[in-house]
């Protein structure tokens, strides 16, 4: 089977007043994590100031093995130990392969749905976006005087589609069809 990569989603609920120290700690951790073999991407979703206190860190590696090597490394263990005074709850994370993280059920005890259902749901979400997003993005790029270039256009269109899929559409869509999806 072809390698689909692996994603870890880490949640750190930070004590009130400790956000600055935590963010300084993140500045130390990010380059170290990125230096590990197979690291493809790292994103940090910060909490809403004065409203929420949970940081979400999403890290992608090329293989599950490389991701587990980072997650189980002594380096990471030492870094987590250093950050424990900032945590309300300890280091919480889950590892998924491929795009499973788009299909995480609300209840942590459920497994990700079977691949063919993930395929149908993803395709049914991307298809309309691939039709309508260019109708919105291309006029904006023209207004901003970006040069007519299919690579530039594709970059912004695909980035918009993925952003909508990950942050807005899939969480709502999977909730809407959860009875079928997790059956």
PDB file of C-alpha atoms in Angstrom:
ATOM      1  CA  UNK A   1       0.000   0.000   0.000  1.00  0.00           C
ATOM      2  CA  UNK A   2       1.285   3.476  -0.797  1.00  0.00           C
ATOM      3  CA  UNK A   3       2.453   5.717   2.020  1.00  0.00           C
ATOM      4  CA  UNK A   4      -0.192   8.237   3.038  1.00  0.00           C
ATOM      5  CA  UNK A   5       1.807  10.105   5.620  1.00  0.00           C
ATOM      6  CA  UNK A   6       0.784  10.573   9.222  1.00  0.00           C
ATOM      7  CA  UNK A   7      -0.634  13.414  11.262  1.00  0.00           C
ATOM      8  CA  UNK A   8      -0.584  14.083  14.984  1.00  0.00           C
ATOM      9  CA  UNK A   9      -2.997  16.543  16.542  1.00  0.00           C
ATOM     10  CA  UNK A  10      -1.769  17.795  19.911  1.00  0.00           C
ATOM     11  CA  UNK A  11      -3.938  19.757  22.345  1.00  0.00           C
ATOM     12  CA  UNK A  12      -2.425  21.766  25.153  1.00  0.00           C
ATOM     13  CA  UNK A  13      -4.771  23.542  27.510  1.00  0.00           C
ATOM     14  CA  UNK A  14      -2.695  26.336  29.022  1.00  0.00           C
ATOM     15  CA  UNK A  15      -3.108  27.852  32.469  1.00  0.00           C
ATOM     16  CA  UNK A  16      -4.333  31.412  32.525  1.00  0.00           C
ATOM     17  CA  UNK A  17      -1.403  33.817  32.500  1.00  0.00           C
ATOM     18  CA  UNK A  18       1.040  31.214  31.131  1.00  0.00           C
ATOM     19  CA  UNK A  19       0.401  31.782  27.411  1.00  0.00           C
ATOM     20  CA  UNK A  20       3.508  33.936  26.895  1.00  0.00           C
ATOM     21  CA  UNK A  21       5.800  31.336  28.457  1.00  0.00           C
ATOM     22  CA  UNK A  22       4.100  28.584  26.435  1.00  0.00           C
ATOM     23  CA  UNK A  23       4.534  30.508  23.168  1.00  0.00           C
ATOM     24  CA  UNK A  24       8.229  31.052  23.983  1.00  0.00           C
ATOM     25  CA  UNK A  25       8.480  27.295  24.574  1.00  0.00           C
ATOM     26  CA  UNK A  26       6.806  26.679  21.183  1.00  0.00           C
ATOM     27  CA  UNK A  27       9.433  28.890  19.520  1.00  0.00           C
ATOM     28  CA  UNK A  28      12.037  26.494  20.915  1.00  0.00           C
ATOM     29  CA  UNK A  29      10.143  23.313  19.947  1.00  0.00           C
ATOM     30  CA  UNK A  30       9.124  24.147  16.353  1.00  0.00           C
ATOM     31  CA  UNK A  31      12.613  24.226  14.760  1.00  0.00           C
ATOM     32  CA  UNK A  32      13.619  21.064  16.633  1.00  0.00           C
ATOM     33  CA  UNK A  33      10.517  19.210  15.415  1.00  0.00           C
ATOM     34  CA  UNK A  34      11.021  20.463  11.860  1.00  0.00           C
ATOM     35  CA  UNK A  35      14.588  19.116  11.905  1.00  0.00           C
ATOM     36  CA  UNK A  36      13.404  15.538  12.470  1.00  0.00           C
ATOM     37  CA  UNK A  37      13.465  13.128   9.536  1.00  0.00           C
ATOM     38  CA  UNK A  38      10.250  13.141   7.498  1.00  0.00           C
ATOM     39  CA  UNK A  39       8.688  16.296   8.948  1.00  0.00           C
ATOM     40  CA  UNK A  40       6.446  17.804   6.279  1.00  0.00           C
ATOM     41  CA  UNK A  41       4.437  20.487   8.050  1.00  0.00           C
ATOM     42  CA  UNK A  42       3.672  21.997  11.418  1.00  0.00           C
ATOM     43  CA  UNK A  43       0.778  24.317  12.167  1.00  0.00           C
ATOM     44  CA  UNK A  44      -0.254  25.991  15.402  1.00  0.00           C
ATOM     45  CA  UNK A  45      -3.837  27.036  16.028  1.00  0.00           C
ATOM     46  CA  UNK A  46      -3.807  29.583  18.818  1.00  0.00           C
ATOM     47  CA  UNK A  47      -6.686  30.136  21.227  1.00  0.00           C
ATOM     48  CA  UNK A  48      -8.963  33.160  21.100  1.00  0.00           C
ATOM     49  CA  UNK A  49      -7.459  35.746  23.489  1.00  0.00           C
ATOM     50  CA  UNK A  50      -9.268  36.083  26.840  1.00  0.00           C
ATOM     51  CA  UNK A  51     -11.795  33.424  25.763  1.00  0.00           C
ATOM     52  CA  UNK A  52     -10.090  30.065  25.237  1.00  0.00           C
ATOM     53  CA  UNK A  53      -6.799  28.647  26.486  1.00  0.00           C
ATOM     54  CA  UNK A  54      -6.233  25.597  24.265  1.00  0.00           C
ATOM     55  CA  UNK A  55      -3.493  25.502  21.653  1.00  0.00           C
ATOM     56  CA  UNK A  56      -3.744  22.906  18.896  1.00  0.00           C
ATOM     57  CA  UNK A  57      -0.576  21.801  17.161  1.00  0.00           C
ATOM     58  CA  UNK A  58      -0.910  19.787  13.951  1.00  0.00           C
ATOM     59  CA  UNK A  59       2.237  18.034  12.755  1.00  0.00           C
ATOM     60  CA  UNK A  60       2.581  15.995   9.562  1.00  0.00           C
ATOM     61  CA  UNK A  61       5.316  13.483   8.826  1.00  0.00           C
ATOM     62  CA  UNK A  62       5.902  11.396   5.716  1.00  0.00           C
ATOM     63  CA  UNK A  63       5.463   8.074   7.569  1.00  0.00           C
ATOM     64  CA  UNK A  64       3.867   6.847  10.781  1.00  0.00           C
ATOM     65  CA  UNK A  65       7.280   5.509  11.813  1.00  0.00           C
ATOM     66  CA  UNK A  66       8.970   8.916  11.491  1.00  0.00           C
ATOM     67  CA  UNK A  67       6.111  10.586  13.363  1.00  0.00           C
ATOM     68  CA  UNK A  68       6.267   8.039  16.183  1.00  0.00           C
ATOM     69  CA  UNK A  69      10.048   8.454  16.320  1.00  0.00           C
ATOM     70  CA  UNK A  70       9.535  12.190  17.006  1.00  0.00           C
ATOM     71  CA  UNK A  71       6.648  11.695  19.431  1.00  0.00           C
ATOM     72  CA  UNK A  72       8.541   9.053  21.446  1.00  0.00           C
ATOM     73  CA  UNK A  73      11.943  10.752  21.289  1.00  0.00           C
ATOM     74  CA  UNK A  74      13.821  11.706  24.427  1.00  0.00           C
ATOM     75  CA  UNK A  75      14.125  15.214  22.967  1.00  0.00           C
ATOM     76  CA  UNK A  76      10.340  15.640  22.859  1.00  0.00           C
ATOM     77  CA  UNK A  77       9.900  14.026  26.288  1.00  0.00           C
ATOM     78  CA  UNK A  78      12.370  16.529  27.774  1.00  0.00           C
ATOM     79  CA  UNK A  79      10.627  19.441  26.035  1.00  0.00           C
ATOM     80  CA  UNK A  80       7.214  18.305  27.337  1.00  0.00           C
ATOM     81  CA  UNK A  81       8.651  17.978  30.838  1.00  0.00           C
ATOM     82  CA  UNK A  82       9.873  21.585  30.572  1.00  0.00           C
ATOM     83  CA  UNK A  83       6.361  22.772  29.565  1.00  0.00           C
ATOM     84  CA  UNK A  84       4.367  20.840  32.197  1.00  0.00           C
ATOM     85  CA  UNK A  85       4.081  23.876  34.514  1.00  0.00           C
ATOM     86  CA  UNK A  86       2.074  25.640  31.759  1.00  0.00           C
ATOM     87  CA  UNK A  87      -0.458  22.820  31.199  1.00  0.00           C
ATOM     88  CA  UNK A  88      -3.864  22.574  32.844  1.00  0.00           C
ATOM     89  CA  UNK A  89      -4.027  18.981  31.590  1.00  0.00           C
ATOM     90  CA  UNK A  90      -1.022  16.991  30.380  1.00  0.00           C
ATOM     91  CA  UNK A  91       0.149  16.504  26.806  1.00  0.00           C
ATOM     92  CA  UNK A  92      -2.825  15.104  24.861  1.00  0.00           C
ATOM     93  CA  UNK A  93      -2.497  13.849  21.292  1.00  0.00           C
ATOM     94  CA  UNK A  94      -3.670  11.324  18.744  1.00  0.00           C
ATOM     95  CA  UNK A  95      -1.966  10.009  15.647  1.00  0.00           C
ATOM     96  CA  UNK A  96      -3.784   9.283  12.413  1.00  0.00           C
ATOM     97  CA  UNK A  97      -2.601   8.223   8.985  1.00  0.00           C
ATOM     98  CA  UNK A  98      -3.593   9.904   5.741  1.00  0.00           C
ATOM     99  CA  UNK A  99      -6.618  12.193   6.007  1.00  0.00           C
ATOM    100  CA  UNK A 100      -8.208  10.397   8.989  1.00  0.00           C
ATOM    101  CA  UNK A 101      -7.892  13.582  11.053  1.00  0.00           C
ATOM    102  CA  UNK A 102     -10.653  15.124   8.901  1.00  0.00           C
ATOM    103  CA  UNK A 103     -13.007  12.393  10.093  1.00  0.00           C
ATOM    104  CA  UNK A 104     -12.406  12.369  13.819  1.00  0.00           C
ATOM    105  CA  UNK A 105     -15.609  11.615  15.716  1.00  0.00           C
ATOM    106  CA  UNK A 106     -16.649  13.798  18.626  1.00  0.00           C
ATOM    107  CA  UNK A 107     -16.448  10.805  20.936  1.00  0.00           C
ATOM    108  CA  UNK A 108     -12.847   9.705  21.217  1.00  0.00           C
ATOM    109  CA  UNK A 109     -13.854   6.034  21.511  1.00  0.00           C
ATOM    110  CA  UNK A 110     -14.980   5.732  17.868  1.00  0.00           C
ATOM    111  CA  UNK A 111     -12.666   4.727  15.060  1.00  0.00           C
ATOM    112  CA  UNK A 112     -12.283   6.707  11.867  1.00  0.00           C
ATOM    113  CA  UNK A 113     -14.755   5.564   9.197  1.00  0.00           C
ATOM    114  CA  UNK A 114     -13.796   3.050   6.517  1.00  0.00           C
ATOM    115  CA  UNK A 115     -11.704   4.431   3.660  1.00  0.00           C
ATOM    116  CA  UNK A 116     -14.391   4.152   0.959  1.00  0.00           C
ATOM    117  CA  UNK A 117     -16.717   6.356   3.009  1.00  0.00           C
ATOM    118  CA  UNK A 118     -13.889   8.846   3.599  1.00  0.00           C
ATOM    119  CA  UNK A 119     -13.285   8.877  -0.157  1.00  0.00           C
ATOM    120  CA  UNK A 120     -16.946   9.529  -1.023  1.00  0.00           C
ATOM    121  CA  UNK A 121     -17.343  12.234   1.604  1.00  0.00           C
ATOM    122  CA  UNK A 122     -14.106  13.997   0.622  1.00  0.00           C
ATOM    123  CA  UNK A 123     -14.937  13.833  -3.082  1.00  0.00           C
ATOM    124  CA  UNK A 124     -18.485  15.089  -2.515  1.00  0.00           C
ATOM    125  CA  UNK A 125     -17.081  18.042  -0.555  1.00  0.00           C
ATOM    126  CA  UNK A 126     -14.222  18.918  -2.912  1.00  0.00           C
ATOM    127  CA  UNK A 127     -16.215  18.619  -6.156  1.00  0.00           C
ATOM    128  CA  UNK A 128     -18.505  21.635  -5.579  1.00  0.00           C
ATOM    129  CA  UNK A 129     -15.634  23.622  -4.065  1.00  0.00           C
ATOM    130  CA  UNK A 130     -13.506  22.967  -7.150  1.00  0.00           C
ATOM    131  CA  UNK A 131     -16.265  24.486  -9.281  1.00  0.00           C
ATOM    132  CA  UNK A 132     -17.211  27.510  -7.171  1.00  0.00           C
ATOM    133  CA  UNK A 133     -13.938  28.581  -5.500  1.00  0.00           C
ATOM    134  CA  UNK A 134     -12.277  29.538  -8.825  1.00  0.00           C
ATOM    135  CA  UNK A 135     -15.294  31.756  -9.553  1.00  0.00           C
ATOM    136  CA  UNK A 136     -14.465  33.688  -6.391  1.00  0.00           C
ATOM    137  CA  UNK A 137     -10.656  33.481  -6.210  1.00  0.00           C
ATOM    138  CA  UNK A 138      -9.798  34.331  -9.836  1.00  0.00           C
ATOM    139  CA  UNK A 139     -11.637  37.695  -9.864  1.00  0.00           C
ATOM    140  CA  UNK A 140      -9.947  38.584  -6.562  1.00  0.00           C
ATOM    141  CA  UNK A 141      -6.519  37.742  -8.022  1.00  0.00           C
ATOM    142  CA  UNK A 142      -7.337  39.846 -11.101  1.00  0.00           C
ATOM    143  CA  UNK A 143      -8.407  42.760  -8.905  1.00  0.00           C
ATOM    144  CA  UNK A 144      -5.117  42.468  -7.006  1.00  0.00           C
ATOM    145  CA  UNK A 145      -3.267  42.465 -10.370  1.00  0.00           C
ATOM    146  CA  UNK A 146      -1.720  39.012  -9.983  1.00  0.00           C
ATOM    147  CA  UNK A 147      -0.295  37.826 -13.285  1.00  0.00           C
ATOM    148  CA  UNK A 148      -2.363  35.319 -15.280  1.00  0.00           C
ATOM    149  CA  UNK A 149      -0.570  32.093 -14.427  1.00  0.00           C
ATOM    150  CA  UNK A 150      -2.116  28.669 -13.908  1.00  0.00           C
ATOM    151  CA  UNK A 151       0.401  27.783 -11.168  1.00  0.00           C
ATOM    152  CA  UNK A 152      -0.317  30.959  -9.188  1.00  0.00           C
ATOM    153  CA  UNK A 153      -4.064  30.461  -9.711  1.00  0.00           C
ATOM    154  CA  UNK A 154      -3.855  26.804  -8.649  1.00  0.00           C
ATOM    155  CA  UNK A 155      -1.822  27.754  -5.586  1.00  0.00           C
ATOM    156  CA  UNK A 156      -4.493  30.155  -4.293  1.00  0.00           C
ATOM    157  CA  UNK A 157      -7.461  28.027  -5.366  1.00  0.00           C
ATOM    158  CA  UNK A 158      -6.135  24.823  -3.790  1.00  0.00           C
ATOM    159  CA  UNK A 159      -5.088  26.695  -0.646  1.00  0.00           C
ATOM    160  CA  UNK A 160      -8.594  28.122  -0.312  1.00  0.00           C
ATOM    161  CA  UNK A 161     -10.216  24.725  -0.905  1.00  0.00           C
ATOM    162  CA  UNK A 162      -8.013  22.999   1.686  1.00  0.00           C
ATOM    163  CA  UNK A 163      -8.563  25.794   4.221  1.00  0.00           C
ATOM    164  CA  UNK A 164     -12.356  25.552   3.805  1.00  0.00           C
ATOM    165  CA  UNK A 165     -12.228  21.748   3.966  1.00  0.00           C
ATOM    166  CA  UNK A 166     -10.107  21.493   7.111  1.00  0.00           C
ATOM    167  CA  UNK A 167     -11.346  24.438   9.163  1.00  0.00           C
ATOM    168  CA  UNK A 168     -14.963  24.874   8.158  1.00  0.00           C
ATOM    169  CA  UNK A 169     -16.612  22.293   5.904  1.00  0.00           C
ATOM    170  CA  UNK A 170     -15.448  18.872   7.112  1.00  0.00           C
ATOM    171  CA  UNK A 171     -16.167  19.383  10.812  1.00  0.00           C
ATOM    172  CA  UNK A 172     -19.753  20.410   9.973  1.00  0.00           C
ATOM    173  CA  UNK A 173     -20.259  17.951   7.107  1.00  0.00           C
ATOM    174  CA  UNK A 174     -19.074  14.924   9.081  1.00  0.00           C
ATOM    175  CA  UNK A 175     -21.312  15.940  11.982  1.00  0.00           C
ATOM    176  CA  UNK A 176     -24.280  16.188   9.601  1.00  0.00           C
ATOM    177  CA  UNK A 177     -23.763  12.681   8.159  1.00  0.00           C
ATOM    178  CA  UNK A 178     -22.297  11.002  11.258  1.00  0.00           C
ATOM    179  CA  UNK A 179     -24.944   8.257  11.501  1.00  0.00           C
ATOM    180  CA  UNK A 180     -24.043   6.972   8.024  1.00  0.00           C
ATOM    181  CA  UNK A 181     -20.351   7.768   8.251  1.00  0.00           C
ATOM    182  CA  UNK A 182     -19.608   5.899  11.486  1.00  0.00           C
ATOM    183  CA  UNK A 183     -22.076   3.040  10.922  1.00  0.00           C
TER     184      UNK A 183
END
